[in-house]
CSV table of C-alpha atoms and ligand atoms in Angstrom, one decimal:
chain,number,residue,atom,x,y,z
A,1,MET,CA,0.0,0.0,0.0
A,2,ALA,CA,1.2,3.6,-0.6
A,3,PRO,CA,2.7,5.0,2.5
A,4,VAL,CA,2.2,8.7,3.4
A,5,GLY,CA,5.6,10.3,3.0
A,6,VAL,CA,6.8,12.7,5.8
A,7,TYR,CA,9.8,14.8,5.1
A,8,ASP,CA,12.0,16.8,7.4
A,9,SER,CA,15.5,18.2,7.4
A,10,GLY,CA,16.3,15.8,10.2
A,11,PHE,CA,14.8,14.3,13.4
A,12,GLY,CA,12.4,17.2,14.1
A,13,GLY,CA,9.6,16.2,11.8
A,14,LEU,CA,9.1,13.1,13.9
A,15,THR,CA,7.1,15.4,16.2
A,16,VAL,CA,4.7,15.9,13.3
A,17,LEU,CA,4.8,12.2,12.4
A,18,ARG,CA,3.9,11.4,16.0
A,19,GLU,CA,0.7,13.4,15.7
A,20,LEU,CA,-0.1,12.0,12.3
A,21,ARG,CA,0.2,8.4,13.7
A,22,ARG,CA,-1.9,9.4,16.7
A,23,ALA,CA,-4.7,10.8,14.4
A,24,LEU,CA,-4.5,8.2,11.6
A,25,PRO,CA,-2.7,5.0,13.0
A,26,GLU,CA,-4.1,2.8,10.3
A,27,LEU,CA,-2.1,4.5,7.6
A,28,ASP,CA,1.4,3.4,6.5
A,29,TYR,CA,4.1,6.1,6.7
A,30,ALA,CA,7.6,6.5,5.2
A,31,TYR,CA,9.6,9.2,7.1
A,32,LEU,CA,12.6,10.8,5.4
A,33,GLY,CA,15.0,12.8,7.6
A,34,ASP,CA,17.7,14.5,5.7
A,35,SER,CA,19.9,14.5,8.8
A,36,GLY,CA,23.1,14.2,6.9
A,37,ARG,CA,22.6,17.7,5.5
A,38,ALA,CA,20.7,19.3,8.4
A,39,PRO,CA,20.3,21.9,9.6
A,40,TYR,CA,18.6,23.6,6.7
A,41,GLY,CA,17.6,26.8,8.6
A,42,GLY,CA,20.7,28.8,7.7
A,43,ARG,CA,21.0,27.6,4.2
A,44,ASP,CA,20.3,29.6,1.0
A,45,VAL,CA,17.1,29.1,-0.9
A,46,ASP,CA,18.6,27.3,-4.0
A,47,THR,CA,20.2,24.7,-1.8
A,48,ILE,CA,16.9,24.1,0.1
A,49,LEU,CA,15.0,23.7,-3.2
A,50,ASP,CA,17.6,21.3,-4.5
A,51,PHE,CA,17.6,19.2,-1.3
A,52,ALA,CA,13.8,19.3,-1.1
A,53,GLU,CA,13.4,18.0,-4.7
A,54,GLN,CA,15.8,15.1,-4.0
A,55,CYS,CA,13.9,14.2,-0.8
A,56,VAL,CA,10.4,14.4,-2.3
A,57,GLU,CA,11.5,12.4,-5.3
A,58,ARG,CA,13.0,9.7,-3.0
A,59,LEU,CA,9.7,9.4,-1.2
A,60,PHE,CA,7.7,9.2,-4.4
A,61,GLY,CA,10.2,6.6,-5.5
A,62,GLU,CA,9.3,4.7,-2.3
A,63,GLY,CA,5.7,4.4,-3.5
A,64,CYS,CA,4.2,7.4,-1.7
A,65,ARG,CA,1.4,9.3,-3.3
A,66,THR,CA,1.3,12.1,-0.8
A,67,VAL,CA,4.2,13.8,0.9
A,68,VAL,CA,3.7,15.9,4.0
A,69,VAL,CA,6.5,18.5,4.2
A,70,ALA,CA,6.8,18.5,8.0
A,71,CYS,CA,9.8,20.9,8.0
A,72,HIS,CA,8.7,24.6,8.5
A,73,THR,CA,11.8,25.8,6.7
A,74,VAL,CA,11.0,23.8,3.5
A,75,SER,CA,7.3,24.4,3.8
A,76,CYS,CA,7.9,28.2,4.0
A,77,VAL,CA,10.4,28.4,1.2
A,78,ALA,CA,9.8,25.5,-1.2
A,79,LEU,CA,6.3,24.2,-0.9
A,80,ARG,CA,4.8,26.1,-3.9
A,81,HIS,CA,7.7,25.0,-6.0
A,82,LEU,CA,7.3,21.3,-5.0
A,83,GLN,CA,3.6,21.5,-5.6
A,84,HIS,CA,4.0,22.9,-9.1
A,85,ARG,CA,6.7,20.4,-9.9
A,86,TYR,CA,5.3,17.2,-8.5
A,87,GLY,CA,1.6,17.7,-7.8
A,88,ASP,CA,-0.8,16.1,-10.2
A,89,ALA,CA,-4.0,13.9,-10.0
A,90,GLY,CA,-2.0,11.0,-8.5
A,91,ARG,CA,0.5,12.8,-6.3
A,92,ARG,CA,0.3,15.6,-3.8
A,93,VAL,CA,2.7,17.6,-1.6
A,94,LEU,CA,1.3,19.2,1.5
A,95,GLY,CA,2.9,21.6,4.0
A,96,VAL,CA,2.6,22.8,7.6
A,97,THR,CA,2.5,26.6,7.2
A,98,ILE,CA,-1.2,27.0,6.5
A,99,PRO,CA,-2.4,24.7,9.3
A,100,ALA,CA,0.0,26.5,11.6
A,101,ALA,CA,-1.5,29.9,10.5
A,102,GLU,CA,-5.1,28.6,10.9
A,103,ALA,CA,-4.4,27.3,14.4
A,104,ALA,CA,-2.8,30.6,15.5
A,105,VAL,CA,-5.6,32.7,14.0
A,106,ALA,CA,-8.2,30.5,15.8
A,107,GLN,CA,-6.3,31.1,19.1
A,108,THR,CA,-5.1,34.7,19.0
A,109,ARG,CA,-6.7,37.9,20.5
A,110,GLY,CA,-4.8,40.0,17.9
A,111,HIS,CA,-1.0,39.6,18.2
A,112,ILE,CA,0.8,36.4,17.2
A,113,GLY,CA,4.5,35.7,17.9
A,114,PHE,CA,6.3,33.2,15.6
A,115,LEU,CA,9.6,31.5,16.3
A,116,GLY,CA,11.4,29.7,13.5
A,117,THR,CA,14.7,29.2,11.8
A,118,ALA,CA,16.5,32.2,10.1
A,119,ARG,CA,15.4,31.1,6.6
A,120,THR,CA,11.8,30.5,7.8
A,121,VAL,CA,11.6,33.9,9.3
A,122,ALA,CA,13.3,35.6,6.4
A,123,SER,CA,10.6,34.2,4.0
A,124,HIS,CA,7.7,35.8,6.0
A,125,THR,CA,5.5,33.0,4.6
A,126,PHE,CA,3.8,32.5,8.0
A,127,ARG,CA,2.9,36.2,8.3
A,128,THR,CA,1.6,36.1,4.7
A,129,GLU,CA,-0.7,33.2,5.4
A,130,VAL,CA,-2.0,34.7,8.6
A,131,HIS,CA,-2.8,37.9,6.8
A,132,LYS,CA,-4.8,36.0,4.1
A,133,LEU,CA,-6.9,34.6,6.9
A,134,ALA,CA,-7.0,37.7,9.3
A,135,PRO,CA,-5.6,40.9,7.8
A,136,GLY,CA,-6.0,42.8,11.1
A,137,VAL,CA,-3.8,40.4,13.2
A,138,THR,CA,-0.3,41.6,14.0
A,139,VAL,CA,2.5,39.0,13.5
A,140,SER,CA,6.0,39.3,15.1
A,141,GLU,CA,8.5,36.9,13.7
A,142,VAL,CA,11.8,36.0,15.5
A,143,ALA,CA,14.6,33.7,14.4
A,144,ALA,CA,15.9,31.3,17.0
A,145,PRO,CA,18.8,29.5,15.4
A,146,LEU,CA,20.2,28.2,18.8
A,147,LEU,CA,17.2,26.2,19.7
A,148,ALA,CA,17.2,23.3,17.2
A,149,PRO,CA,20.9,22.4,17.9
A,150,LEU,CA,20.2,22.4,21.7
A,151,VAL,CA,17.3,19.9,21.1
A,152,GLU,CA,19.5,17.8,18.8
A,153,GLU,CA,22.0,17.6,21.7
A,154,ALA,CA,19.2,16.4,24.0
A,155,TRP,CA,19.7,19.4,26.2
A,156,GLU,CA,16.1,20.5,26.3
A,157,ASP,CA,15.9,20.0,30.1
A,158,THR,CA,19.0,22.0,30.9
A,159,ASP,CA,19.7,25.5,32.2
A,160,ILE,CA,21.4,26.4,28.9
A,161,ALA,CA,18.1,25.6,27.1
A,162,ARG,CA,16.0,27.6,29.6
A,163,LEU,CA,18.4,30.5,29.2
A,164,ALA,CA,18.1,30.4,25.4
A,165,VAL,CA,14.3,30.2,25.6
A,166,GLN,CA,14.3,33.2,27.9
A,167,ARG,CA,16.5,35.2,25.6
A,168,TYR,CA,14.2,34.6,22.7
A,169,LEU,CA,11.0,35.2,24.7
A,170,VAL,CA,12.1,38.7,25.7
A,171,LYS,CA,12.4,39.7,22.0
A,172,PHE,CA,8.6,39.6,21.8
A,173,HIS,CA,6.4,42.5,23.0
A,174,GLY,CA,2.7,42.3,23.5
A,175,ILE,CA,2.0,38.9,21.9
A,176,ASP,CA,-0.9,36.7,23.2
A,177,THR,CA,0.0,33.5,21.2
A,178,LEU,CA,3.4,32.1,20.4
A,179,VAL,CA,3.8,29.6,17.6
A,180,LEU,CA,6.6,27.1,17.8
A,181,GLY,CA,7.4,27.3,14.1
A,182,CYS,CA,10.1,24.6,13.9
A,183,THR,CA,9.8,20.9,14.3
A,184,HIS,CA,12.3,20.7,17.1
A,185,TYR,CA,10.7,23.3,19.4
A,186,PRO,CA,7.8,21.1,20.7
A,187,LEU,CA,10.5,19.4,22.8
A,188,LEU,CA,11.0,22.8,24.5
A,189,GLU,CA,7.3,23.4,25.0
A,190,HIS,CA,7.5,22.8,28.7
A,191,ALA,CA,10.4,25.3,29.0
A,192,PHE,CA,8.4,27.9,27.0
A,193,ARG,CA,5.3,27.3,29.2
A,194,GLU,CA,7.4,27.6,32.4
A,195,LEU,CA,9.1,30.8,31.4
A,196,ALA,CA,6.4,32.7,29.4
A,197,SER,CA,3.9,34.8,31.2
A,198,LYS,CA,0.8,32.9,32.2
A,199,ASP,CA,-1.5,34.6,29.7
A,200,LEU,CA,0.6,33.7,26.7
A,201,THR,CA,-0.7,30.7,24.7
A,202,VAL,CA,2.2,28.5,23.5
A,203,LEU,CA,1.1,26.7,20.3
A,204,ASN,CA,2.7,23.5,18.9
A,205,PRO,CA,1.3,23.4,15.3
A,206,ALA,CA,1.7,19.6,14.9
A,207,PRO,CA,-1.7,18.5,16.3
A,208,GLY,CA,-3.4,21.0,14.0
A,209,VAL,CA,-1.4,19.7,11.0
A,210,ALA,CA,-2.5,16.2,11.7
A,211,ALA,CA,-6.1,17.2,12.2
A,212,ARG,CA,-6.1,19.2,8.9
A,213,PHE,CA,-4.5,16.2,7.2
A,214,ALA,CA,-7.2,13.9,8.5
A,215,VAL,CA,-9.9,16.1,7.0
A,216,TRP,CA,-8.0,16.4,3.7
A,217,ARG,CA,-7.6,12.6,3.6
A,218,GLU,CA,-11.4,12.1,3.8
A,219,ARG,CA,-11.6,13.9,0.4
A,220,HIS,CA,-8.6,12.1,-1.0
A,221,PRO,CA,-8.6,8.5,0.4
A,222,GLY,CA,-6.9,7.1,-2.7
A,223,LEU,CA,-3.9,9.4,-2.2
A,224,ALA,CA,-3.3,8.2,1.4
A,225,PRO,CA,-4.9,4.7,1.5
A,226,VAL,CA,-5.5,2.6,4.7
A,227,GLY,CA,-2.6,0.3,5.3
A,228,SER,CA,-1.5,-1.7,8.4
A,229,GLY,CA,0.2,1.1,10.5
A,230,ARG,CA,3.6,0.3,9.1
A,231,LEU,CA,6.4,2.8,9.5
A,232,ARG,CA,9.7,3.0,7.6
A,233,ILE,CA,12.4,5.6,8.4
A,234,LEU,CA,15.0,6.7,5.9
A,235,SER,CA,17.9,9.0,6.9
A,236,SER,CA,20.8,10.5,5.0
A,237,GLY,CA,22.8,10.8,8.2
A,238,ASP,CA,24.3,8.5,10.8
A,239,THR,CA,21.6,5.9,11.3
A,240,ALA,CA,22.7,4.9,14.8
A,241,ARG,CA,22.5,8.5,16.0
A,242,PHE,CA,19.1,8.8,14.3
A,243,ALA,CA,17.8,5.7,16.0
A,244,ALA,CA,19.1,6.9,19.4
A,245,SER,CA,17.4,10.3,19.0
A,246,ALA,CA,14.2,9.2,17.3
A,247,ALA,CA,12.2,8.0,20.3
A,248,ARG,CA,12.5,11.4,22.0
A,249,PHE,CA,10.8,13.1,19.0
A,250,LEU,CA,8.4,10.2,18.0
A,251,GLY,CA,7.3,9.1,21.4
A,252,GLU,CA,7.7,5.4,20.5
A,253,THR,CA,10.5,3.0,19.6
A,254,PRO,CA,11.4,3.6,16.0
A,255,PRO,CA,11.9,0.8,13.5
A,256,SER,CA,15.5,0.3,12.2
A,257,VAL,CA,16.7,3.3,10.1
A,258,GLU,CA,17.5,2.8,6.4
A,259,HIS,CA,20.4,4.8,5.0
A,260,ILE,CA,20.2,6.9,1.9
A,261,ALA,CA,22.8,9.2,0.3
A,262,GLU,CA,23.2,11.6,-2.6
A,263,ARG,CA,24.6,9.9,-5.7
A,264,GLY,CA,24.7,11.9,-8.9
A,265,GLY,CA,22.2,14.5,-7.7
A,266,ARG,CA,19.7,12.0,-6.4
A,267,LEU,CA,19.0,10.4,-3.0
A,268,ALA,CA,19.3,6.7,-3.3
A,269,PRO,CA,19.4,3.7,-0.9
A,270,CYS,CA,23.1,3.3,0.1
A,271,ALA,CA,25.1,1.2,2.5
A,272,GLU,CA,26.4,3.3,5.4
A,273,GLY,CA,30.1,4.0,6.1
A,274,ALA,CA,31.3,4.8,2.6
A,275,GLU,CA,32.0,8.4,3.6
A,276,PRO,CA,35.7,9.3,3.9
A,277,LEU,CA,37.1,10.5,7.2
A,278,GLY,CA,40.1,12.8,7.5
A,279,GLN,CA,41.6,14.7,4.6
A,280,VAL,CA,40.4,14.4,1.1
A,281,VAL,CA,42.2,15.6,-2.0
A,282,ARG,CA,40.5,15.7,-5.3
B,301,DGL,N1,13.2,21.0,10.7
B,301,DGL,C1,13.5,22.5,10.6
B,301,DGL,C2,12.3,23.3,10.6
B,301,DGL,O1,11.2,22.8,11.0
B,301,DGL,C3,14.5,22.9,11.7
B,301,DGL,C4,15.9,22.4,11.7
B,301,DGL,C5,16.8,22.9,10.5
B,301,DGL,O2,17.3,24.0,10.6
B,301,DGL,O3,17.0,22.0,9.7
B,301,DGL,O4,12.3,24.4,10.3
């Protein structure tokens, strides 16, 4: 059966997959984490488009008919491009930005704060989507490049993480709703709730993404058919590291991680360990 493809720059999109599997456990999923080339958040647009094409093509190559771009950076920068290039009657590419904007607009009393990677914030895509829904709402966007690496290090429960969260929180003034606009940040949700003022709503967009996907799927059952709840995980990075980190993001023990690597401009299945260590001269 065709699995639903879920794509992220690394581990973070497992927080979105977690909610998708909670909402629709009967579907099969194929998760692709491009962890060998993450983080994406500081990269230029052309590189992100290139990586995103390779990853989406790999997932379609694995038999997916629908790919959910869980990564906010890719969704903000490259979703339109991916939809134009790959979307047709038999294949779809969906993103997280519109569901995030919808959830925030439903929640806010007039001023939304948005935290994301530098590239996500520079795109202003989230603000654009909010203003399509609610032109009168104010959106303040702040880049938080330190947070994803802290989560990758599993430091979300440390003083250094709380200090970083505090430093980013003080950049906002007058917001009533704060959107965690990066797939890593849900692991810092408790730190945000602890350190933010009590009347600030901290919003993880992932449950809203899953709810929106479930509604979409009712109209397109053939593009995301019922399976047996099977999960595959593909990673372009160190599979042992991926496996060790995955449960923190996914909330369940992951299956064994399959390795993929770029060969001739395409991501292909590839045995691990072929990468050179030390000096390389070409
Ligand atoms: N997954 C990315 C996102 O949601 C964050 C990590 C990165 O910079 O690659 O924006």
